[in-house]
XYZ file of C-alpha atoms in Angstrom:
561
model
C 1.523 -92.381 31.565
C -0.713 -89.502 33.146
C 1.503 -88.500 35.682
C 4.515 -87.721 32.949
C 1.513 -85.532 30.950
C 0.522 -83.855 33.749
C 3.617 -83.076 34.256
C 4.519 -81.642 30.846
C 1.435 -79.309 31.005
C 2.362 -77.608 34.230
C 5.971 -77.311 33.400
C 4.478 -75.215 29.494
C 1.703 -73.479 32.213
C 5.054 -72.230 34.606
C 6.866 -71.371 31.911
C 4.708 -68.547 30.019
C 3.961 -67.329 33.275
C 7.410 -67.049 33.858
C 8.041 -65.408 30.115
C 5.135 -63.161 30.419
C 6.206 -61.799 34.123
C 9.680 -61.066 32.448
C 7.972 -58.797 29.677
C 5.763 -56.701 32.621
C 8.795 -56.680 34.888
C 10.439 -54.860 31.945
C 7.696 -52.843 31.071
C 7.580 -51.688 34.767
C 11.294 -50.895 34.740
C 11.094 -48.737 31.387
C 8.268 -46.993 32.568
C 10.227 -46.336 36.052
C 13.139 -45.190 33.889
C 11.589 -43.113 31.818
C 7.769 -42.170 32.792
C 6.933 -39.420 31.043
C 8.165 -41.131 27.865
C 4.555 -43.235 27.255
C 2.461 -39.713 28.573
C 4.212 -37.149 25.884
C 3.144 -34.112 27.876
C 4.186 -31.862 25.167
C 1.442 -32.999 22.940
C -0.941 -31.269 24.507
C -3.272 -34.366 25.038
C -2.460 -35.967 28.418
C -3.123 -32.582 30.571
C -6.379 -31.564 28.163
C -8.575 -29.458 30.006
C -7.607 -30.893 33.363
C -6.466 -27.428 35.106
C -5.334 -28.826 38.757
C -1.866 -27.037 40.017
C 0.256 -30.170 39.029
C -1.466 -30.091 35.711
C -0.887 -26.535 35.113
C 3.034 -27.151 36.082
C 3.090 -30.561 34.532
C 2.193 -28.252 30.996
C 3.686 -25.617 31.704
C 7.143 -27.150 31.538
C 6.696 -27.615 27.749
C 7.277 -23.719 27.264
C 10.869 -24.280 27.859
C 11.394 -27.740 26.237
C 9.109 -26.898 23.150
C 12.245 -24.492 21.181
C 13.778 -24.288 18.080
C 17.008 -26.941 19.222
C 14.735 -29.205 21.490
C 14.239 -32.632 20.387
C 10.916 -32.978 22.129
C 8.229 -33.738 20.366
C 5.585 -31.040 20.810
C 1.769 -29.898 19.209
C 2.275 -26.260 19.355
C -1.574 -25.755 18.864
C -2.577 -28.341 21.258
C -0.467 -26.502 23.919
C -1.895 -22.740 22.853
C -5.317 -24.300 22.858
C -4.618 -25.668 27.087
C -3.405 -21.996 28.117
C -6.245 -19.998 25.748
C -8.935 -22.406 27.321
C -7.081 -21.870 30.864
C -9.636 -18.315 31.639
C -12.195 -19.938 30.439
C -12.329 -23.194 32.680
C -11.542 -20.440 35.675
C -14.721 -18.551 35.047
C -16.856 -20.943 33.661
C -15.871 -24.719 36.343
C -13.560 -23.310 38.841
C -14.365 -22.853 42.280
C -11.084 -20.815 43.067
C -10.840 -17.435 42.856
C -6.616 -16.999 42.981
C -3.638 -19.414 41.425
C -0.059 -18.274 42.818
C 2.501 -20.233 40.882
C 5.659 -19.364 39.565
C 4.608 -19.167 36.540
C 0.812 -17.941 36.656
C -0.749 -15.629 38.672
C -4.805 -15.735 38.149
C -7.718 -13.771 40.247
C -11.277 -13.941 39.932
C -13.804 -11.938 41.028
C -17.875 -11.871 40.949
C -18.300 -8.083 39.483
C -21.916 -6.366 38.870
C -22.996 -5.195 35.690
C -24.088 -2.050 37.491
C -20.823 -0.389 38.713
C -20.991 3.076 39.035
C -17.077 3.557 37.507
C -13.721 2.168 36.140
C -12.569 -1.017 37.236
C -8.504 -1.378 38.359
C -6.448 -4.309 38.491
C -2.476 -4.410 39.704
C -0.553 -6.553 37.298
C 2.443 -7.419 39.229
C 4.725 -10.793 37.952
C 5.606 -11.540 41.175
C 2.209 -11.068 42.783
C -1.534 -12.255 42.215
C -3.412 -9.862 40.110
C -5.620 -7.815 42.538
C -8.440 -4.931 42.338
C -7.054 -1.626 43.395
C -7.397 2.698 42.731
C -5.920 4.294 40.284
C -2.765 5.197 41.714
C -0.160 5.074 38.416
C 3.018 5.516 40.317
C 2.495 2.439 42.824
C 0.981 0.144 40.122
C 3.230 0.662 37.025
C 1.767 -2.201 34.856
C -2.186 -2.357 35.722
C -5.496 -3.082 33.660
C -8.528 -0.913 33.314
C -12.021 -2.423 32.559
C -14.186 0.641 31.354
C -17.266 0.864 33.905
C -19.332 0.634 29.562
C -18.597 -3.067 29.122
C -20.294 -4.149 31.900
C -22.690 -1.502 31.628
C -23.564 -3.060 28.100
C -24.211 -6.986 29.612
C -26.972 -5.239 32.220
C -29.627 -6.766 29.895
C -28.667 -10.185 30.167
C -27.223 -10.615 33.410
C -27.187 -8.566 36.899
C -23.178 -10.141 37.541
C -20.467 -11.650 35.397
C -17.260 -13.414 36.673
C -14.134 -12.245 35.334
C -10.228 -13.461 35.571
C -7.002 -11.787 35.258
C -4.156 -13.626 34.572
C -0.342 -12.899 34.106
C 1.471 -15.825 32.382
C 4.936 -16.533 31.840
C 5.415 -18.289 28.396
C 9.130 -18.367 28.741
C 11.808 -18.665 25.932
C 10.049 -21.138 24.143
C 8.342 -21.662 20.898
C 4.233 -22.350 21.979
C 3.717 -18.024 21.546
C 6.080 -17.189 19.324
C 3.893 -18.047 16.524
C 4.593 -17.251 12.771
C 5.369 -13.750 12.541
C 8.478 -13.856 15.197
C 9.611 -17.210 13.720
C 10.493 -14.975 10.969
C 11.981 -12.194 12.612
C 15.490 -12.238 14.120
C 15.927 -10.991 17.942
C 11.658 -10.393 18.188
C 10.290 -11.592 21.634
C 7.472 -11.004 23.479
C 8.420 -8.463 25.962
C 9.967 -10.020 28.947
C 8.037 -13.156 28.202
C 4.403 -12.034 29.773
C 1.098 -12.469 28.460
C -2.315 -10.917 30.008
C -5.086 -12.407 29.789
C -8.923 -10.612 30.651
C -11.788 -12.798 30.364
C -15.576 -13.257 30.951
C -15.145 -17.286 30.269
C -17.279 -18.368 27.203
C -18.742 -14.808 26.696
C -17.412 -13.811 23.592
C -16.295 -9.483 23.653
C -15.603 -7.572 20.978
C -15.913 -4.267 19.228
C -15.974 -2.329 22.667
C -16.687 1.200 22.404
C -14.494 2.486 25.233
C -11.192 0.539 24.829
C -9.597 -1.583 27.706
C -6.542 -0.311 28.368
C -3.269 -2.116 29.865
C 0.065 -0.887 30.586
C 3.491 -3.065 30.413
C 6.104 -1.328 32.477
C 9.449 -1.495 30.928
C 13.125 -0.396 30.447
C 14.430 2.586 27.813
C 14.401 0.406 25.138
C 17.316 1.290 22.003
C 15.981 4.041 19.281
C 15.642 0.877 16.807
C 13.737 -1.521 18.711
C 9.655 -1.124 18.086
C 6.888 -2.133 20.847
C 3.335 -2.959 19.771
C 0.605 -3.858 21.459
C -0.824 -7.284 20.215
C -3.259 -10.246 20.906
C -2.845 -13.659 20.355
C -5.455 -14.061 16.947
C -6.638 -17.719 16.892
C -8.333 -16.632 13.189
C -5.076 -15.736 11.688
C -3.741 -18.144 9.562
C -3.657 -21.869 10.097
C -2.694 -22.174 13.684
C -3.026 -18.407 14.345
C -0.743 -15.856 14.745
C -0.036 -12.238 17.271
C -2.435 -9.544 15.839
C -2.522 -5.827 16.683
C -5.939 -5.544 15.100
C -8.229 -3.382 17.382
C -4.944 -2.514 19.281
C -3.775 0.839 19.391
C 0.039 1.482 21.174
C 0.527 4.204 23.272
C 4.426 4.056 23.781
C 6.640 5.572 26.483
C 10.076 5.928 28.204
C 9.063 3.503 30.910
C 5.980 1.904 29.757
C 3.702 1.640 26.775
C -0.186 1.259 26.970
C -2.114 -1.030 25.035
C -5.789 0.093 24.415
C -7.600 -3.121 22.656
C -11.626 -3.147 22.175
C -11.987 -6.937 22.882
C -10.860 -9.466 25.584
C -8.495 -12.489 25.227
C -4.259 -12.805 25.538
C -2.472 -9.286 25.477
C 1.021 -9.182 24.943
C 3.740 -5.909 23.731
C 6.266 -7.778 20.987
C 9.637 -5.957 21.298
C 11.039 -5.923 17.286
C 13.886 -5.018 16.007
C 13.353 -2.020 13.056
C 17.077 -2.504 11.838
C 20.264 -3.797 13.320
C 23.952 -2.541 13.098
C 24.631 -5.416 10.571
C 22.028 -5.099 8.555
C 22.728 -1.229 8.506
C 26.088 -1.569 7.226
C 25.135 -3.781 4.844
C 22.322 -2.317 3.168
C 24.762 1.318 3.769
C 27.574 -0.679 1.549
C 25.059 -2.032 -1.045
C 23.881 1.472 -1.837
C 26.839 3.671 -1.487
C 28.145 0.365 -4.748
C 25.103 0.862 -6.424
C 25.269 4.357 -6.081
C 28.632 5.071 -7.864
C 28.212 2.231 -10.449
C 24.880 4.647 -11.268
C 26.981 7.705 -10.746
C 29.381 6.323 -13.112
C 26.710 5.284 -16.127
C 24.648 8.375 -15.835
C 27.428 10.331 -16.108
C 27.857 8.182 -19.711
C 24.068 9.020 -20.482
C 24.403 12.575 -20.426
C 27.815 12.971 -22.165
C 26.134 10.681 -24.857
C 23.352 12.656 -25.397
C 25.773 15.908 -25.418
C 27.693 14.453 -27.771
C 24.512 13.310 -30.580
C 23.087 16.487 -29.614
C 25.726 18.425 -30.935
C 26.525 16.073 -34.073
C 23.001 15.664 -34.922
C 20.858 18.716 -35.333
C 17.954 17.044 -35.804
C 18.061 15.062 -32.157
C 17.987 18.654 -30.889
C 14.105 18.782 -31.167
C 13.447 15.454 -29.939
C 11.788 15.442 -26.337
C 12.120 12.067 -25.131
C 15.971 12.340 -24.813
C 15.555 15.464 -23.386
C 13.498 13.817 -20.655
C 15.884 10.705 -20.395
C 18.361 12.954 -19.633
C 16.986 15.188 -17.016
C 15.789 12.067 -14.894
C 19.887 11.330 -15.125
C 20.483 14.822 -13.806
C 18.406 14.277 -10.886
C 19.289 11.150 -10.409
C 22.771 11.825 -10.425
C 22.765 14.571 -7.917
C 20.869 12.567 -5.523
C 23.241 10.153 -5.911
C 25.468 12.275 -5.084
C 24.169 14.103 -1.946
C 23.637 10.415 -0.472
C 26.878 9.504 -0.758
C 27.477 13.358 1.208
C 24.891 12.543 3.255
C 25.439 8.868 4.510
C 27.931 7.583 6.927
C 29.335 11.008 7.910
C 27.766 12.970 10.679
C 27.189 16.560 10.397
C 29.957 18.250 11.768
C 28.699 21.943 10.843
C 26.048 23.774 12.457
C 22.952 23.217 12.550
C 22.212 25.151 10.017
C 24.095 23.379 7.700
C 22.394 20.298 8.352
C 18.912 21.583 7.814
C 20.405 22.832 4.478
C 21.815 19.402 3.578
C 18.310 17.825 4.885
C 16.306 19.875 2.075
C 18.654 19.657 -0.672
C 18.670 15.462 -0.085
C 15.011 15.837 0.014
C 14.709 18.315 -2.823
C 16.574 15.758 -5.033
C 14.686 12.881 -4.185
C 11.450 14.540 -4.758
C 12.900 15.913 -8.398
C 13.582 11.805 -9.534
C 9.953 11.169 -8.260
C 8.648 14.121 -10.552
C 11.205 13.308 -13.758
C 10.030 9.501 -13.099
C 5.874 10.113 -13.223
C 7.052 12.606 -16.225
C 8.258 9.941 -18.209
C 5.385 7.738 -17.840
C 3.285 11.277 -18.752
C 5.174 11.275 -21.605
C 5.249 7.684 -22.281
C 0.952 7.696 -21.820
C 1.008 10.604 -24.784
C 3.007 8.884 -26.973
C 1.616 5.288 -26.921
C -1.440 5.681 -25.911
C -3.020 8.831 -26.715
C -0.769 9.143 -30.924
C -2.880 11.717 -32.429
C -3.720 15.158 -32.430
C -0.883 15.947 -29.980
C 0.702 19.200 -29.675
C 2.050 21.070 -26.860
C 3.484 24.988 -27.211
C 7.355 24.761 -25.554
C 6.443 21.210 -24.140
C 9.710 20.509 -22.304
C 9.813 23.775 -20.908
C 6.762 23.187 -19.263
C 7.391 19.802 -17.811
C 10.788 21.089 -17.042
C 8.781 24.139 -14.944
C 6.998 20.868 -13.084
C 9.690 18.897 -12.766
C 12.136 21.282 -11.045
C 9.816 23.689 -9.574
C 7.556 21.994 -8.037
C 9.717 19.853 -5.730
C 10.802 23.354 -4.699
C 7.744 24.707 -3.741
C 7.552 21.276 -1.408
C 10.725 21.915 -0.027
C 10.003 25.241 0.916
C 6.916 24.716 2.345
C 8.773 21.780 4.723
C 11.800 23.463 5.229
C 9.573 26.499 6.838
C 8.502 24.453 9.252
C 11.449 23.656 10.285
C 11.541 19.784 9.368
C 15.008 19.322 8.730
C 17.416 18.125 10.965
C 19.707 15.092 12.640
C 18.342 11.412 11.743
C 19.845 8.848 13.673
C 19.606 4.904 13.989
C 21.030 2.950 16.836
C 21.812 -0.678 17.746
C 20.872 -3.057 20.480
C 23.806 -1.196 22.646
C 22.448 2.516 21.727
C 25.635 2.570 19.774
C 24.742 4.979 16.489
C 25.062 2.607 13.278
C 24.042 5.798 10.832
C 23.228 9.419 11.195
C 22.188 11.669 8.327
C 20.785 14.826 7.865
C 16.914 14.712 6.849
C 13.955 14.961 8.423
C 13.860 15.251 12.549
C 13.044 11.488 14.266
C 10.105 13.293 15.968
C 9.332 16.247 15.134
C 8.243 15.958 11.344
C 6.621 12.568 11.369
C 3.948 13.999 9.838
C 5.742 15.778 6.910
C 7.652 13.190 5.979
C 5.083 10.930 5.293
C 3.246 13.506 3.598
C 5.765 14.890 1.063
C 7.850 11.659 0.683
C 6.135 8.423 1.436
C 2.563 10.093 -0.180
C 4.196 11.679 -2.935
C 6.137 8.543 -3.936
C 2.506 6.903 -3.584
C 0.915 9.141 -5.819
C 3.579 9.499 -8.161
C 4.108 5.217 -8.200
C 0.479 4.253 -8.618
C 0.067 6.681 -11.987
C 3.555 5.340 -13.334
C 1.986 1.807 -13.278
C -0.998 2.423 -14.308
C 0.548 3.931 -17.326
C 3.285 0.788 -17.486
C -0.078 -1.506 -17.442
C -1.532 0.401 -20.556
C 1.686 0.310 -22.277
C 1.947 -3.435 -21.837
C -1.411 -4.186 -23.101
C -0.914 -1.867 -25.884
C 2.067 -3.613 -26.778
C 1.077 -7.485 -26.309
C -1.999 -6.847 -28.001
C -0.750 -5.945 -31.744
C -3.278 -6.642 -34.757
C -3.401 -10.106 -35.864
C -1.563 -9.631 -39.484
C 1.321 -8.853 -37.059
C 1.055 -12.384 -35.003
C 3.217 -14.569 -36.455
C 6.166 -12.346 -36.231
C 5.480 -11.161 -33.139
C 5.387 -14.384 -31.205
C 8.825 -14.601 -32.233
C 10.118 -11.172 -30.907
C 7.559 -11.604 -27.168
C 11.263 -11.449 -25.153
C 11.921 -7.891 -27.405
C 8.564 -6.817 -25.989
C 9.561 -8.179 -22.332
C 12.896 -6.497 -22.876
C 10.924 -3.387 -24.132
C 9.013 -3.132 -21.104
C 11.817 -3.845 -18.506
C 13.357 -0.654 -20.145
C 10.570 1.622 -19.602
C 10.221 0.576 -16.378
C 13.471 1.655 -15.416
C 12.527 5.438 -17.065
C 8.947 5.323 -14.691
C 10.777 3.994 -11.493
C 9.232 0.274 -11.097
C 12.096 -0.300 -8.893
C 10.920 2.146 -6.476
C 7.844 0.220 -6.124
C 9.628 -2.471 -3.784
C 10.145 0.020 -1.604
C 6.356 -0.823 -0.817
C 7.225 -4.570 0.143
C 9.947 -3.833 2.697
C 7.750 -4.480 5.857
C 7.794 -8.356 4.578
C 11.115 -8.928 5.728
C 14.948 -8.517 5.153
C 15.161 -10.193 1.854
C 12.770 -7.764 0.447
C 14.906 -4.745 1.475
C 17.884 -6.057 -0.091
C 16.487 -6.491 -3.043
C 14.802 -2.867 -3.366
C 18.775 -1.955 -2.298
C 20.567 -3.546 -5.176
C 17.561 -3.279 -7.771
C 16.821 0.552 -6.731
C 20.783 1.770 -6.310
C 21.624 0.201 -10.263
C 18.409 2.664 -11.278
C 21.260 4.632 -13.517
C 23.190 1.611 -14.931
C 19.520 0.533 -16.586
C 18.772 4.205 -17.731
C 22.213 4.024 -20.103
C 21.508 0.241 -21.179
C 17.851 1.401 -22.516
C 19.225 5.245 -23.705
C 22.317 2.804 -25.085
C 19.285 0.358 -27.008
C 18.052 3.438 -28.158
C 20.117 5.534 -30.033
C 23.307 3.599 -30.848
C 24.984 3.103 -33.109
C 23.422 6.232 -34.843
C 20.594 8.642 -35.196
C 18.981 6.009 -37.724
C 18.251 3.692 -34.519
C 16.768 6.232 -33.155
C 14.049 6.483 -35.838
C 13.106 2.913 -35.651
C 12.418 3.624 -31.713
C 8.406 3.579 -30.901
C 9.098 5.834 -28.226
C 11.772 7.683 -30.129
C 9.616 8.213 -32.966
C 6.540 9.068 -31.481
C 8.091 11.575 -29.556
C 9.619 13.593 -32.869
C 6.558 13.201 -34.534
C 3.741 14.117 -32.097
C 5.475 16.130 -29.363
C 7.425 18.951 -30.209
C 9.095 21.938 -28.155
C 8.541 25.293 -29.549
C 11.834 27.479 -27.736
């Protein structure tokens, strides 16, 4: 009877050894299928601060597989974290002072704090990162350290170690951060990031700027470069920053001049492409003639009650209604001269067809910061208003003054060919207006600070308005919580009068779906003019009377001519 037991317990011993050598000998054989599978590179854990060559390759393949159609499964701020650490382990643990890899090129050097002047590295891709003089045409893309921030460390050390490093991020998704994820056709510049460091030692807020300088290509009329940094503050998992940057662009290379040290990089952006020209082109040049077309309505309108109703003749708001619908209707109409159709006169002529474009634009900015003028006398300041021939003066304003601007520009000589190309340098729109280069300066004086000016009193006076209205005395409550969407209806009106739709115009640099909407909003300016001039004073004069604005404006405000 033993010999059958013992037995029976060695054939159960041979058998889990023979079930659990089955499971290893297929663990072995997945792992030898598939080893990285168990290590997930791409998470940025495995490799973590371990910065040996096969390391640094073994990472540095996750640029390529980490994109927007890869199915690898990646930590995106794990991986920055590995390459933003990189300098630091190179200054601070290191022992060598060069890495040549395909992909990285690093040097360190041992530099005194007492250097008598500028220091100048070669930043070559296909070569290591080396000291040399400053000789511009043999080293097209270098790095100068200002002699002053090392000068400024003499107190607390007589040497500091610094590294240079050029890194290829390629394609992928680990630098492309936020901001480009939102952009179509941004990139970093031919996929290179520089990196300056003095390991752990923190430097900001430099007095004399570092400067770098990215050699590159003639790069299309609407393509942007700035100089950035890779911000690890900047949102949740940071973000490219140009903060402390300045950009010094050229034909064949830009310089960066940054008052800190970390990850440099020059983002290449698109400003606008052909489709998105064409688009935006079409929107306006609809939501131009639909204006056209309805302002066209307003002013025969107010012909027409003007000349069957005497007493609308010496009511001022119409009067103002109406001349914002003049001048918006002739700059409708010089944009659809001026866009889409190259000048094919002199010179001459398109300077002249520059300023009147410009003169009309500036005269709807003026009408539109006159109605809110007008608007601000009428509900907020009601009594003991009078004015001696008070359209005639803000006529004198609204048409004259534009004028003088004009004039003053146009002697400058300011005027000329505008023109926007694609990717391919092909032209996508050309207009006469301001010259790309020569008139930065007044354009954004008498057009982008005008508008500014002119926009920030208009709301101002829209935000007065709209507490005025919402906050009517209590015995008027009840029935006013019943009419709140005539008040909301109200205001909408009068915001088309002071231009709120211009005000998008300020929210453009968020993206494309911000410019659309200023398009279609801002081009349909003329179709809301007649809707509120429509609520206004039809079907009769007697509407007109039971008008705030209307009212207001017969009683307190009257023209003297």
């Amino acid at each position: 009877m033993v010999m059958p037991r013992a037995l029976g317990v060695l054939l159960l011993l041979f058998l889990l050894l023979l079930v659990s050598g089955a499971k290893d000998s297929m663990n072995k054989s997945e792992q030898a299928t598939n080893p990285e599978e168990p290590r997930k590179v791409c998470l940025g854990l495995i490799n973590k601060d371990i910065y040996k060559p096969f390391e640094l390759e073994n990472t540095a393949q996750c640029f390529t597989k980490c994109g927007q159609l890869s199915s690898e499964s990646c930590d995106l701020g794990n991986l920055r974290r590995y390459w933003l650490d990189y300098e630091t382990y190179m200054v601070e643990k290191s022992l060598m002072n060069t890495v040549n890899l395909s992909f990285l090129k690093t040097f360190v050097k041992n530099v005194s704090t007492n250097i008598s002047e500028d220091l100048h590295f070669s930043l070559s891709p296909s070569q290591i990162p080396g000291q040399v003089t400053e000789d511009k045409p043999r080293f097209p893309d270098r790095v100068r350290l200002p002699r002053s921030l090392f000068a400024s460390l003499q107190g607390s050390r007589s040497a500091v170690r610094l590294a240079i490093s050029v890194l290829n991020i390629s394609t992928g998704d680990i630098f492309k951060g936020p901001q480009l994820s939102l952009e179509d056709d941004s990139s970093v510049l031919n996929n290179r990031l520089v990196g300056v460091s003095l390991g752990r030692m923190r430097v900001t807020g430099l007095a004399e700027p570092l400067e770098i300088t990215f050699s590159h290509q003639r790069q299309p009329p609407n393509m942007t470069l700035t100089c950035v940094f890779w911000d690890e503050t900047k949102g949740s998992a940071g973000d490219w920053s140009s903060k402390g940057c300045s950009t010094e662009l050229g034909v064949k290379g830009t310089v960066c001049r940054c008052d800190h040290l970390t990850f440099f990089a020059l983002l290449l952006r698109p400003i606008l492409d052909k489709v998105t020209v064409q688009a935006l082109t079409r929107i306006s040049q609809v939501g131009c003639g639909a204006s056209m077309t309805f302002l066209a309505f307003t002013i025969v309108f107010y012909a027409a009650l003007r000349f069957s109703w005497k007493k609308f003749q010496s009511e001022d708001s119409p009067k103002i209604h109406v001349a914002l619908s003049i001048s918006l209707f002739l700059l409708n109409l010089t944009f659809f001269i001026n866009v889409g159709h190259g000048p094919q006169e002199s010179d001459v002529a398109c300077w002249v067809r520059g300023a009147v474009f410009h003169y009309f634009l500036l005269c709807v900015f003026t009408w539109m910061v006159l109605e809110a003028f007008h608007l601000y006398l009428l509900v907020i300041r009601v009594f003991n208003i009078y004015f001696g021939h008070y359209f005639l003066k803000l006529s004198l304003v609204g048409w004259g003054l534009p004028a003088l601007i004009v004039i003053g520009t146009g002697s400058a000589n300011s005027y000329g060919l505008y023109t926007i190309r694609d990717e391919e340098n092909r032209t996508t729109l050309e207009l006469c207006w301001f010259h790309e280069k020569t008139a930065v300066s007044a354009l954004y004086v008498t057009v982008h600070g005008y508008f500014l000016v002119t926009f920030l009193f208009s709301a101002v006076v829209l935000g007065l308005v709209a507490w005025k209205i919402f906050t009517l005395p209590s015995a008027m409550a009840g029935k006013e919580r019943r009419q709140n969407w005539k008040k909301v209806l109200t205001l909408l009106g009068l915001s088309s009068l002071v231009g709120m739709t211009w005000g998008l115009a300020i929210l453009t640099p968020l993206g494309l779906s911000t410019i659309y909407i200023f398009a279609v909003l801002n081009s349909f300016q003329g179709v809301f003019i007649f809707c509120w001039f429509l609520v206004l004073y039809f079907p009769g004069p007697s509407a007109a009377s039971s008008s705030g604005t209307a009212q207001a404006g017969q009683s307190h405000t009257v023209s003297h001519e």
